[in-house]
Amino acid sequence: MHHFEYKNKELYCESVPVRDIAAEVGTPFYLYSTATLTRHFKAFDEAFAMPHVTCFATKACSNIAILNLFAGLGGGADIVSGGELFRALKAGVDPRKIVYSGVGKSVEELRFGLESGILMFNIESVQELHALQKVAEDMGVSAPVSFRVNPDVDPKTHAYISTGLAKNKFGIPIQDALDVYVTAQKMQYIEVIGVSCHIGSQLTQISPFVESLQKVKIFIGRLAKAGIHISHLDLGGGLGIRYDSEDPPLPAAYAEAIKDEMEGLDCTLILEPGRVIVGNAGILVTKVLYTKQGGKKFVIVDAGMNDLARPSLYGAYHGIQPVVETEEGNEIADVVGPICETGDFLARGQEVPITQSGDLLAVMSSGAYGFSMASNYNSRPRVPEVLVDGDQFYVIRKRETYEDLIAGETIPSS
Ligand code: LLP
């Protein structure tokens, strides 16, 4: 459930007409609803009636206002870069609730994590373990570590966002992981505290989660036999949302399935949800520039693949809705942006409202991996992010300017 609803044929975000925001900030822009973000965070977090930390996956939506909102609700952060760590700290996330994932952390990033006192590093290779040990030794501190194991489970999602198969670059093959734990246990500056596992994103079934947890449980049993006891189990993120007609499990059903499997494990659960919390809490608002009939009907809007990459990158579906409903009805069209590539589309052969130049459209379910994946391609300034709370709205990131585009660039003087 989200708070983007029509009242008198007009799309509102909570109590604010989307059209009013467009009039003030211009288009395109991302728009998030505080009530929806809060509701989704709580629905997820409160579903787990066991010791746990909900570490929001920063990459899904990394604006500091949103990270701050979740921190205020008791959330932590899952980060994958020094930049995300910087954001999380600026947003007021408790470092003791930050977990650091990712296959390629640099020495500088490892140091930043240690200096910040984060909860744990999810280590993905033996070489990374040695790099961390060295940094920790230089600093004279102990590094809290969990290893991300790869359980070789098919998450049944898009190949680009499937991460738990043996052929994926992520984690340490579960059958090889015991040796790595034994090695780590002997290292003076490494403190082994956990096991982690993240098999993919936009999962619409519970069974892959359960299958991987069962494999991880067996592995934790092997660790115990080797005298290695862990206190944290990180199950990653991945729970899907409805973009179109998907029917993903609700957080409560997911939590219930995990609870059953957690029986007997004396661990604090770490969860790294991203999309399920923010995906349907945000939209992208864009304006129709032109329409034309070529080989098919094209609706040319002022947002492009640089603003929302998901349709081009994954062939992802996003519903397109009018900001003001009319009597015109719908048509099948491609909604395309101004970027000079045929791959630049927000919708292809999709049922969309019949529009005219100047009309506003809402690209639904854009809260996750929307702005956070935006780029400046074609030298397009990135769009603003706006947060509604009740009858108020706040620009939480202003529109970039042309000057912003070249800030940091210099012409060598000869
Ligand atoms: N934890 C780890 C280690 C991850 O790699 C990810 C996502 C998450 C948690 C959060 O997953 P979520 O709950 O959001 O599914 N750009 C793609 C999604 C990439 C997901 C990458 N990792 C998209 O737009 O569909």
Tab-separated table of C-alpha atoms and ligand atoms in Angstrom:
chain	number	residue	atom	x	y	z
A	1	MET	CA	0.000	0.000	0.000
A	2	HIS	CA	1.251	3.471	-0.848
A	3	HIS	CA	0.103	7.058	-0.531
A	4	PHE	CA	-0.064	8.049	-4.203
A	5	GLU	CA	-3.782	8.303	-4.808
A	6	TYR	CA	-6.300	10.156	-6.958
A	7	LYS	CA	-8.668	12.680	-5.447
A	8	ASN	CA	-11.024	14.406	-7.908
A	9	LYS	CA	-9.047	12.944	-10.818
A	10	GLU	CA	-5.834	14.447	-9.565
A	11	LEU	CA	-2.817	12.465	-8.313
A	12	TYR	CA	-1.837	13.299	-4.755
A	13	CYS	CA	1.178	12.313	-2.729
A	14	GLU	CA	-0.323	12.137	0.758
A	15	SER	CA	-2.135	15.510	1.032
A	16	VAL	CA	-0.205	17.344	-1.665
A	17	PRO	CA	-1.296	17.512	-5.326
A	18	VAL	CA	1.613	16.289	-7.451
A	19	ARG	CA	0.794	19.054	-9.942
A	20	ASP	CA	1.510	21.731	-7.302
A	21	ILE	CA	4.966	20.311	-6.663
A	22	ALA	CA	5.678	20.197	-10.412
A	23	ALA	CA	4.643	23.852	-10.684
A	24	GLU	CA	7.135	24.773	-8.000
A	25	VAL	CA	10.161	22.571	-8.715
A	26	GLY	CA	9.726	21.962	-12.465
A	27	THR	CA	10.060	18.557	-14.130
A	28	PRO	CA	11.348	15.906	-14.057
A	29	PHE	CA	11.675	15.104	-10.344
A	30	TYR	CA	11.589	12.166	-7.967
A	31	LEU	CA	8.888	12.261	-5.341
A	32	TYR	CA	8.802	10.196	-2.154
A	33	SER	CA	6.112	9.797	0.500
A	34	THR	CA	7.203	9.861	4.149
A	35	ALA	CA	4.070	7.993	5.262
A	36	THR	CA	4.758	5.209	2.763
A	37	LEU	CA	8.453	4.974	3.620
A	38	THR	CA	7.607	4.815	7.316
A	39	ARG	CA	4.843	2.289	6.824
A	40	HIS	CA	6.997	0.003	4.704
A	41	PHE	CA	9.966	0.223	7.052
A	42	LYS	CA	7.812	-0.618	10.061
A	43	ALA	CA	5.913	-3.402	8.278
A	44	PHE	CA	9.220	-5.034	7.504
A	45	ASP	CA	11.032	-4.354	10.760
A	46	GLU	CA	8.138	-5.240	13.052
A	47	ALA	CA	7.545	-8.519	11.213
A	48	PHE	CA	10.691	-9.926	12.823
A	49	ALA	CA	9.888	-10.757	16.430
A	50	MET	CA	13.451	-11.861	17.204
A	51	PRO	CA	16.722	-10.070	17.887
A	52	HIS	CA	17.489	-8.340	14.610
A	53	VAL	CA	18.724	-5.177	12.925
A	54	THR	CA	17.080	-3.876	9.749
A	55	CYS	CA	19.991	-2.429	7.802
A	56	PHE	CA	18.428	-0.533	4.899
A	57	ALA	CA	20.287	-1.188	1.628
A	58	THR	CA	21.588	2.315	1.006
A	59	LYS	CA	22.122	1.711	-2.711
A	60	ALA	CA	18.385	1.479	-3.298
A	61	CYS	CA	17.760	5.114	-2.348
A	62	SER	CA	20.653	6.946	-0.800
A	63	ASN	CA	19.428	10.476	-0.082
A	64	ILE	CA	20.476	11.427	3.452
A	65	ALA	CA	16.960	12.623	4.336
A	66	ILE	CA	15.653	9.124	3.680
A	67	LEU	CA	18.519	7.389	5.486
A	68	ASN	CA	17.871	9.747	8.394
A	69	LEU	CA	14.184	8.797	8.438
A	70	PHE	CA	15.040	5.098	8.749
A	71	ALA	CA	17.721	5.792	11.361
A	72	GLY	CA	15.024	7.558	13.387
A	73	LEU	CA	12.922	4.391	13.173
A	74	GLY	CA	15.792	2.362	14.616
A	75	GLY	CA	17.226	1.205	11.318
A	76	GLY	CA	20.823	0.638	10.365
A	77	ALA	CA	22.450	0.610	6.931
A	78	ASP	CA	23.867	-1.888	4.509
A	79	ILE	CA	26.605	-0.087	2.585
A	80	VAL	CA	28.775	-1.074	-0.361
A	81	SER	CA	31.185	1.836	-0.723
A	82	GLY	CA	33.022	4.548	1.162
A	83	GLY	CA	30.552	7.010	-0.353
A	84	GLU	CA	27.604	5.138	1.119
A	85	LEU	CA	29.357	4.957	4.487
A	86	PHE	CA	29.876	8.726	4.358
A	87	ARG	CA	26.198	9.249	3.565
A	88	ALA	CA	25.020	6.891	6.305
A	89	LEU	CA	27.150	8.622	8.941
A	90	LYS	CA	26.031	12.092	7.774
A	91	ALA	CA	22.442	10.892	7.986
A	92	GLY	CA	22.932	9.908	11.620
A	93	VAL	CA	22.936	6.126	11.242
A	94	ASP	CA	24.520	4.454	14.274
A	95	PRO	CA	27.828	2.942	13.053
A	96	ARG	CA	27.126	-0.076	15.261
A	97	LYS	CA	24.228	-0.800	12.914
A	98	ILE	CA	26.206	-0.535	9.681
A	99	VAL	CA	27.235	-3.616	7.700
A	100	TYR	CA	29.644	-3.286	4.807
A	101	SER	CA	28.989	-5.583	1.814
A	102	GLY	CA	30.540	-5.827	-1.651
A	103	VAL	CA	33.203	-7.781	-3.534
A	104	GLY	CA	35.685	-4.987	-4.107
A	105	LYS	CA	36.344	-2.855	-1.041
A	106	SER	CA	39.553	-0.837	-1.405
A	107	VAL	CA	42.137	-0.496	1.349
A	108	GLU	CA	40.996	3.119	1.896
A	109	GLU	CA	37.403	1.984	2.222
A	110	LEU	CA	38.328	-0.791	4.667
A	111	ARG	CA	40.173	1.772	6.768
A	112	PHE	CA	37.220	4.177	6.698
A	113	GLY	CA	34.965	1.369	7.898
A	114	LEU	CA	37.304	0.475	10.746
A	115	GLU	CA	37.745	4.106	11.772
A	116	SER	CA	33.981	4.496	11.856
A	117	GLY	CA	33.459	1.498	14.148
A	118	ILE	CA	30.940	-0.324	11.965
A	119	LEU	CA	29.184	-3.506	13.086
A	120	MET	CA	30.826	-5.817	10.558
A	121	PHE	CA	32.482	-6.297	7.205
A	122	ASN	CA	30.936	-8.919	4.937
A	123	ILE	CA	34.085	-10.357	3.381
A	124	GLU	CA	33.826	-11.997	-0.016
A	125	SER	CA	37.314	-13.407	-0.732
A	126	VAL	CA	40.461	-14.653	0.974
A	127	GLN	CA	42.445	-11.801	-0.520
A	128	GLU	CA	40.023	-9.274	0.910
A	129	LEU	CA	40.395	-10.958	4.323
A	130	HIS	CA	44.168	-10.500	4.185
A	131	ALA	CA	43.780	-6.881	3.087
A	132	LEU	CA	41.506	-6.192	6.060
A	133	GLN	CA	43.836	-7.954	8.478
A	134	LYS	CA	46.669	-5.739	7.277
A	135	VAL	CA	44.673	-2.521	7.634
A	136	ALA	CA	43.469	-3.575	11.099
A	137	GLU	CA	47.026	-4.420	12.140
A	138	ASP	CA	48.311	-1.022	10.948
A	139	MET	CA	45.595	0.637	12.997
A	140	GLY	CA	46.087	-1.675	15.992
A	141	VAL	CA	42.400	-2.610	16.112
A	142	SER	CA	40.342	-5.747	15.678
A	143	ALA	CA	38.078	-6.030	12.601
A	144	PRO	CA	34.619	-7.624	13.072
A	145	VAL	CA	33.994	-9.949	10.172
A	146	SER	CA	31.349	-12.081	8.582
A	147	PHE	CA	31.933	-14.029	5.384
A	148	ARG	CA	29.444	-13.873	2.576
A	149	VAL	CA	28.863	-17.432	1.464
A	150	ASN	CA	27.531	-18.303	-1.955
A	151	PRO	CA	24.962	-21.094	-1.491
A	152	ASP	CA	24.414	-21.796	-5.208
A	153	VAL	CA	20.668	-21.223	-5.053
A	154	ASP	CA	18.636	-19.902	-7.988
A	155	PRO	CA	16.684	-16.807	-6.894
A	156	LYS	CA	14.595	-16.933	-10.111
A	157	THR	CA	15.031	-13.273	-10.932
A	158	HIS	CA	16.661	-11.206	-13.692
A	159	ALA	CA	20.171	-12.523	-14.494
A	160	TYR	CA	21.800	-9.140	-13.755
A	161	ILE	CA	20.500	-9.070	-10.193
A	162	SER	CA	20.873	-12.755	-9.369
A	163	THR	CA	23.828	-13.138	-7.009
A	164	GLY	CA	23.645	-16.502	-5.239
A	165	LEU	CA	24.538	-18.872	-8.057
A	166	ALA	CA	27.965	-20.499	-8.262
A	167	LYS	CA	28.560	-18.694	-11.575
A	168	ASN	CA	27.984	-15.261	-9.964
A	169	LYS	CA	30.937	-13.221	-8.738
A	170	PHE	CA	29.597	-12.954	-5.199
A	171	GLY	CA	30.668	-14.592	-1.983
A	172	ILE	CA	32.795	-17.602	-1.158
A	173	PRO	CA	31.491	-20.981	-2.405
A	174	ILE	CA	29.790	-22.470	0.642
A	175	GLN	CA	31.722	-25.738	0.273
A	176	ASP	CA	35.049	-23.839	0.524
A	177	ALA	CA	34.053	-21.480	3.310
A	178	LEU	CA	34.983	-23.625	6.336
A	179	ASP	CA	38.687	-23.406	5.506
A	180	VAL	CA	38.414	-19.632	5.220
A	181	TYR	CA	36.748	-19.398	8.647
A	182	VAL	CA	39.465	-21.581	10.185
A	183	THR	CA	42.126	-19.325	8.655
A	184	ALA	CA	40.355	-16.172	9.839
A	185	GLN	CA	39.865	-17.511	13.350
A	186	LYS	CA	43.643	-17.696	13.745
A	187	MET	CA	44.255	-14.144	12.561
A	188	GLN	CA	45.179	-11.765	15.332
A	189	TYR	CA	43.338	-8.682	14.080
A	190	ILE	CA	40.228	-10.412	12.777
A	191	GLU	CA	37.219	-11.148	14.960
A	192	VAL	CA	34.883	-13.640	13.294
A	193	ILE	CA	31.309	-12.799	14.289
A	194	GLY	CA	29.008	-13.766	11.454
A	195	VAL	CA	27.868	-15.476	8.295
A	196	SER	CA	26.162	-13.577	5.508
A	197	CYS	CA	24.284	-14.465	2.383
A	198	HIS	CA	22.426	-12.417	-0.256
A	199	ILE	CA	21.145	-14.351	-3.250
A	200	GLY	CA	19.555	-11.674	-5.403
A	201	SER	CA	17.013	-8.909	-5.762
A	202	GLN	CA	13.310	-8.680	-6.723
A	203	LEU	CA	12.590	-12.226	-5.491
A	204	THR	CA	8.912	-13.015	-5.772
A	205	GLN	CA	8.975	-16.412	-4.070
A	206	ILE	CA	9.940	-17.475	-0.559
A	207	SER	CA	11.438	-20.856	-1.475
A	208	PRO	CA	14.891	-19.620	-2.633
A	209	PHE	CA	15.306	-17.708	0.656
A	210	VAL	CA	14.402	-20.813	2.646
A	211	GLU	CA	16.634	-23.046	0.552
A	212	SER	CA	19.642	-20.802	1.064
A	213	LEU	CA	18.935	-20.395	4.787
A	214	GLN	CA	18.800	-24.182	5.136
A	215	LYS	CA	22.193	-24.471	3.472
A	216	VAL	CA	23.590	-21.720	5.685
A	217	LYS	CA	22.213	-23.455	8.782
A	218	ILE	CA	23.983	-26.669	7.896
A	219	PHE	CA	27.125	-24.638	7.380
A	220	ILE	CA	26.756	-22.938	10.777
A	221	GLY	CA	26.531	-26.435	12.277
A	222	ARG	CA	29.829	-27.363	10.617
A	223	LEU	CA	31.383	-24.176	11.970
A	224	ALA	CA	30.213	-25.050	15.488
A	225	LYS	CA	31.806	-28.493	15.217
A	226	ALA	CA	35.050	-26.759	14.295
A	227	GLY	CA	34.696	-24.640	17.443
A	228	ILE	CA	33.664	-21.473	15.624
A	229	HIS	CA	30.559	-19.826	17.088
A	230	ILE	CA	28.946	-16.945	15.324
A	231	SER	CA	26.678	-14.300	16.819
A	232	HIS	CA	25.308	-12.639	13.657
A	233	LEU	CA	23.486	-14.094	10.683
A	234	ASP	CA	23.015	-11.678	7.782
A	235	LEU	CA	20.379	-12.793	5.283
A	236	GLY	CA	20.813	-9.855	2.908
A	237	GLY	CA	17.900	-8.258	1.094
A	238	GLY	CA	16.032	-9.248	-2.010
A	239	LEU	CA	12.322	-9.310	-1.229
A	240	GLY	CA	10.459	-8.214	-4.363
A	241	ILE	CA	7.637	-5.760	-4.932
A	242	ARG	CA	4.729	-5.469	-7.335
A	243	TYR	CA	5.598	-3.398	-10.388
A	244	ASP	CA	2.971	-4.945	-12.645
A	245	SER	CA	1.239	-8.229	-11.839
A	246	GLU	CA	3.892	-9.837	-9.624
A	247	ASP	CA	2.643	-11.310	-6.380
A	248	PRO	CA	5.591	-11.260	-3.985
A	249	PRO	CA	5.253	-12.525	-0.415
A	250	LEU	CA	4.512	-9.895	2.204
A	251	PRO	CA	7.258	-9.132	4.744
A	252	ALA	CA	5.210	-10.942	7.407
A	253	ALA	CA	5.172	-14.172	5.374
A	254	TYR	CA	8.876	-13.840	4.655
A	255	ALA	CA	9.603	-13.250	8.359
A	256	GLU	CA	7.482	-16.228	9.347
A	257	ALA	CA	9.364	-18.544	6.989
A	258	ILE	CA	12.686	-17.313	8.324
A	259	LYS	CA	11.570	-17.601	11.938
A	260	ASP	CA	10.842	-21.293	11.457
A	261	GLU	CA	14.296	-21.886	10.010
A	262	MET	CA	16.028	-19.795	12.695
A	263	GLU	CA	14.840	-22.134	15.463
A	264	GLY	CA	17.812	-23.175	17.563
A	265	LEU	CA	20.219	-20.618	16.107
A	266	ASP	CA	21.388	-18.236	18.775
A	267	CYS	CA	22.136	-15.339	16.444
A	268	THR	CA	21.157	-11.730	15.920
A	269	LEU	CA	19.554	-11.552	12.519
A	270	ILE	CA	20.733	-8.858	10.112
A	271	LEU	CA	18.439	-7.934	7.232
A	272	GLU	CA	19.334	-5.729	4.290
A	273	PRO	CA	16.062	-4.791	2.579
A	274	GLY	CA	16.123	-2.061	-0.049
A	275	ARG	CA	13.471	-2.267	-2.754
A	276	VAL	CA	10.674	-3.626	-0.553
A	277	ILE	CA	10.865	-0.499	1.604
A	278	VAL	CA	11.391	2.280	-0.928
A	279	GLY	CA	10.285	0.876	-4.309
A	280	ASN	CA	6.625	1.793	-4.123
A	281	ALA	CA	7.265	4.826	-1.931
A	282	GLY	CA	8.602	6.896	-4.819
A	283	ILE	CA	7.610	8.015	-8.309
A	284	LEU	CA	9.307	9.901	-11.116
A	285	VAL	CA	7.276	12.820	-12.435
A	286	THR	CA	7.919	13.802	-16.029
A	287	LYS	CA	6.327	16.122	-18.599
A	288	VAL	CA	5.267	15.247	-22.133
A	289	LEU	CA	7.313	17.308	-24.581
A	290	TYR	CA	5.976	16.001	-27.873
A	291	THR	CA	4.039	13.098	-29.298
A	292	LYS	CA	4.509	11.586	-32.724
A	293	GLN	CA	3.399	8.724	-34.844
A	294	GLY	CA	6.296	6.912	-36.488
A	295	GLY	CA	6.305	3.174	-37.065
A	296	LYS	CA	4.449	3.338	-33.774
A	297	LYS	CA	3.196	5.936	-31.349
A	298	PHE	CA	5.921	7.724	-29.374
A	299	VAL	CA	5.399	9.894	-26.335
A	300	ILE	CA	8.543	11.953	-25.829
A	301	VAL	CA	8.994	13.050	-22.228
A	302	ASP	CA	11.564	15.162	-20.419
A	303	ALA	CA	12.970	12.245	-18.330
A	304	GLY	CA	15.285	9.705	-19.902
A	305	MET	CA	17.331	6.610	-19.246
A	306	ASN	CA	19.874	8.744	-17.404
A	307	ASP	CA	17.164	9.598	-14.848
A	308	LEU	CA	15.637	6.113	-14.600
A	309	ALA	CA	17.871	3.374	-15.985
A	310	ARG	CA	15.783	0.316	-15.029
A	311	PRO	CA	13.655	-0.020	-18.193
A	312	SER	CA	16.699	0.205	-20.498
A	313	LEU	CA	19.002	-1.839	-18.320
A	314	TYR	CA	16.738	-4.692	-17.240
A	315	GLY	CA	13.732	-4.314	-19.529
A	316	ALA	CA	11.928	-3.436	-16.310
A	317	TYR	CA	8.243	-2.490	-16.302
A	318	HIS	CA	7.075	0.703	-14.602
A	319	GLY	CA	3.424	1.715	-14.696
A	320	ILE	CA	2.784	5.095	-16.321
A	321	GLN	CA	-0.101	7.071	-14.867
A	322	PRO	CA	-1.525	10.518	-15.512
A	323	VAL	CA	-0.972	13.244	-12.928
A	324	VAL	CA	-4.381	14.612	-13.930
A	325	GLU	CA	-6.886	12.090	-15.209
A	326	THR	CA	-8.776	12.984	-18.402
A	327	GLU	CA	-11.587	11.439	-20.429
A	328	GLU	CA	-9.177	10.651	-23.286
A	329	GLY	CA	-8.567	7.022	-22.340
A	330	ASN	CA	-5.447	4.948	-22.970
A	331	GLU	CA	-3.321	3.957	-25.931
A	332	ILE	CA	-0.405	1.626	-26.617
A	333	ALA	CA	2.785	3.656	-26.980
A	334	ASP	CA	6.485	3.889	-26.266
A	335	VAL	CA	7.339	6.494	-23.664
A	336	VAL	CA	10.804	7.693	-24.590
A	337	GLY	CA	13.297	10.254	-23.326
A	338	PRO	CA	15.482	12.867	-25.017
A	339	ILE	CA	18.660	10.724	-24.959
A	340	CYS	CA	20.271	9.856	-28.267
A	341	GLU	CA	19.874	6.085	-28.035
A	342	THR	CA	17.114	3.753	-29.104
A	343	GLY	CA	17.545	2.075	-25.718
A	344	ASP	CA	16.268	5.255	-24.074
A	345	PHE	CA	12.740	4.387	-23.029
A	346	LEU	CA	10.677	4.383	-19.874
A	347	ALA	CA	7.979	2.160	-21.352
A	348	ARG	CA	7.746	0.125	-24.531
A	349	GLY	CA	4.553	-1.003	-26.211
A	350	GLN	CA	2.747	-0.279	-22.982
A	351	GLU	CA	-0.766	0.909	-22.230
A	352	VAL	CA	-0.388	4.553	-21.247
A	353	PRO	CA	-2.774	7.477	-20.911
A	354	ILE	CA	-3.401	9.471	-24.092
A	355	THR	CA	-1.547	12.720	-23.546
A	356	GLN	CA	-0.664	15.993	-25.164
A	357	SER	CA	2.369	18.195	-24.974
A	358	GLY	CA	2.622	19.708	-21.502
A	359	ASP	CA	0.783	16.921	-19.670
A	360	LEU	CA	2.417	15.389	-16.602
A	361	LEU	CA	3.007	11.664	-16.178
A	362	ALA	CA	3.941	9.653	-13.104
A	363	VAL	CA	6.367	6.772	-13.595
A	364	MET	CA	5.293	4.528	-10.755
A	365	SER	CA	7.372	2.339	-8.404
A	366	SER	CA	10.531	4.343	-9.010
A	367	GLY	CA	11.654	4.790	-5.412
A	368	ALA	CA	14.214	1.985	-5.517
A	369	TYR	CA	17.217	2.127	-7.843
A	370	GLY	CA	15.764	5.211	-9.497
A	371	PHE	CA	17.609	8.350	-8.493
A	372	SER	CA	20.449	6.291	-7.005
A	373	MET	CA	21.276	4.932	-10.487
A	374	ALA	CA	20.822	8.264	-12.299
A	375	SER	CA	23.694	9.694	-14.310
A	376	ASN	CA	24.623	12.839	-16.186
A	377	TYR	CA	24.695	11.092	-19.573
A	378	ASN	CA	24.094	13.508	-22.461
A	379	SER	CA	25.160	16.215	-19.976
A	380	ARG	CA	21.753	16.261	-18.365
A	381	PRO	CA	21.715	17.730	-14.847
A	382	ARG	CA	20.329	15.233	-12.352
A	383	VAL	CA	16.772	15.921	-11.258
A	384	PRO	CA	15.621	17.025	-7.795
A	385	GLU	CA	14.318	14.699	-5.103
A	386	VAL	CA	11.279	15.841	-3.161
A	387	LEU	CA	9.882	14.359	0.044
A	388	VAL	CA	6.264	14.827	1.065
A	389	ASP	CA	5.192	14.618	4.684
A	390	GLY	CA	1.460	15.112	5.169
A	391	ASP	CA	0.580	18.458	3.586
A	392	GLN	CA	4.185	19.666	3.317
A	393	PHE	CA	6.867	18.964	0.781
A	394	TYR	CA	10.615	19.402	1.007
A	395	VAL	CA	13.233	19.506	-1.729
A	396	ILE	CA	15.740	17.024	-0.279
A	397	ARG	CA	18.085	17.330	-3.247
A	398	LYS	CA	18.011	20.296	-5.546
A	399	ARG	CA	18.162	20.125	-9.314
A	400	GLU	CA	21.723	20.174	-10.610
A	401	THR	CA	22.775	23.162	-12.682
A	402	TYR	CA	24.919	23.384	-15.800
A	403	GLU	CA	27.681	24.689	-13.545
A	404	ASP	CA	27.387	21.531	-11.430
A	405	LEU	CA	27.965	19.506	-14.588
A	406	ILE	CA	31.451	20.899	-15.134
A	407	ALA	CA	32.439	21.496	-11.503
A	408	GLY	CA	35.718	19.665	-11.075
A	409	GLU	CA	36.647	19.770	-14.761
A	410	THR	CA	39.631	21.795	-15.955
A	411	ILE	CA	41.206	22.599	-19.299
A	412	PRO	CA	44.985	22.048	-19.023
A	413	SER	CA	46.883	25.304	-19.470
A	414	SER	CA	49.640	24.830	-22.046
B	1	LLP	N1	22.289	-6.562	0.212
B	1	LLP	C1	23.167	-6.734	-0.783
B	1	LLP	C2	24.479	-7.308	-0.484
B	1	LLP	C3	22.836	-6.353	-2.099
B	1	LLP	O1	23.708	-6.527	-3.087
B	1	LLP	C4	21.556	-5.801	-2.354
B	1	LLP	C5	21.167	-5.385	-3.709
B	1	LLP	C6	20.666	-5.629	-1.275
B	1	LLP	C7	21.057	-6.043	-0.002
B	1	LLP	C8	19.301	-5.040	-1.429
B	1	LLP	O2	18.485	-5.798	-2.242
B	1	LLP	P1	16.939	-5.441	-2.385
B	1	LLP	O3	16.272	-5.677	-1.042
B	1	LLP	O4	16.812	-4.026	-2.794
B	1	LLP	O5	16.449	-6.378	-3.424
B	1	LLP	N2	19.574	-2.086	-9.675
B	1	LLP	C9	18.779	-3.300	-9.617
B	1	LLP	C10	18.878	-3.970	-8.259
B	1	LLP	C11	20.280	-4.264	-7.846
B	1	LLP	C12	20.369	-4.934	-6.491
B	1	LLP	C13	21.775	-4.976	-6.024
B	1	LLP	N3	21.955	-5.487	-4.698
B	1	LLP	C14	17.354	-2.972	-10.001
B	1	LLP	O6	17.052	-1.809	-10.278
B	1	LLP	O7	16.519	-3.867	-10.066
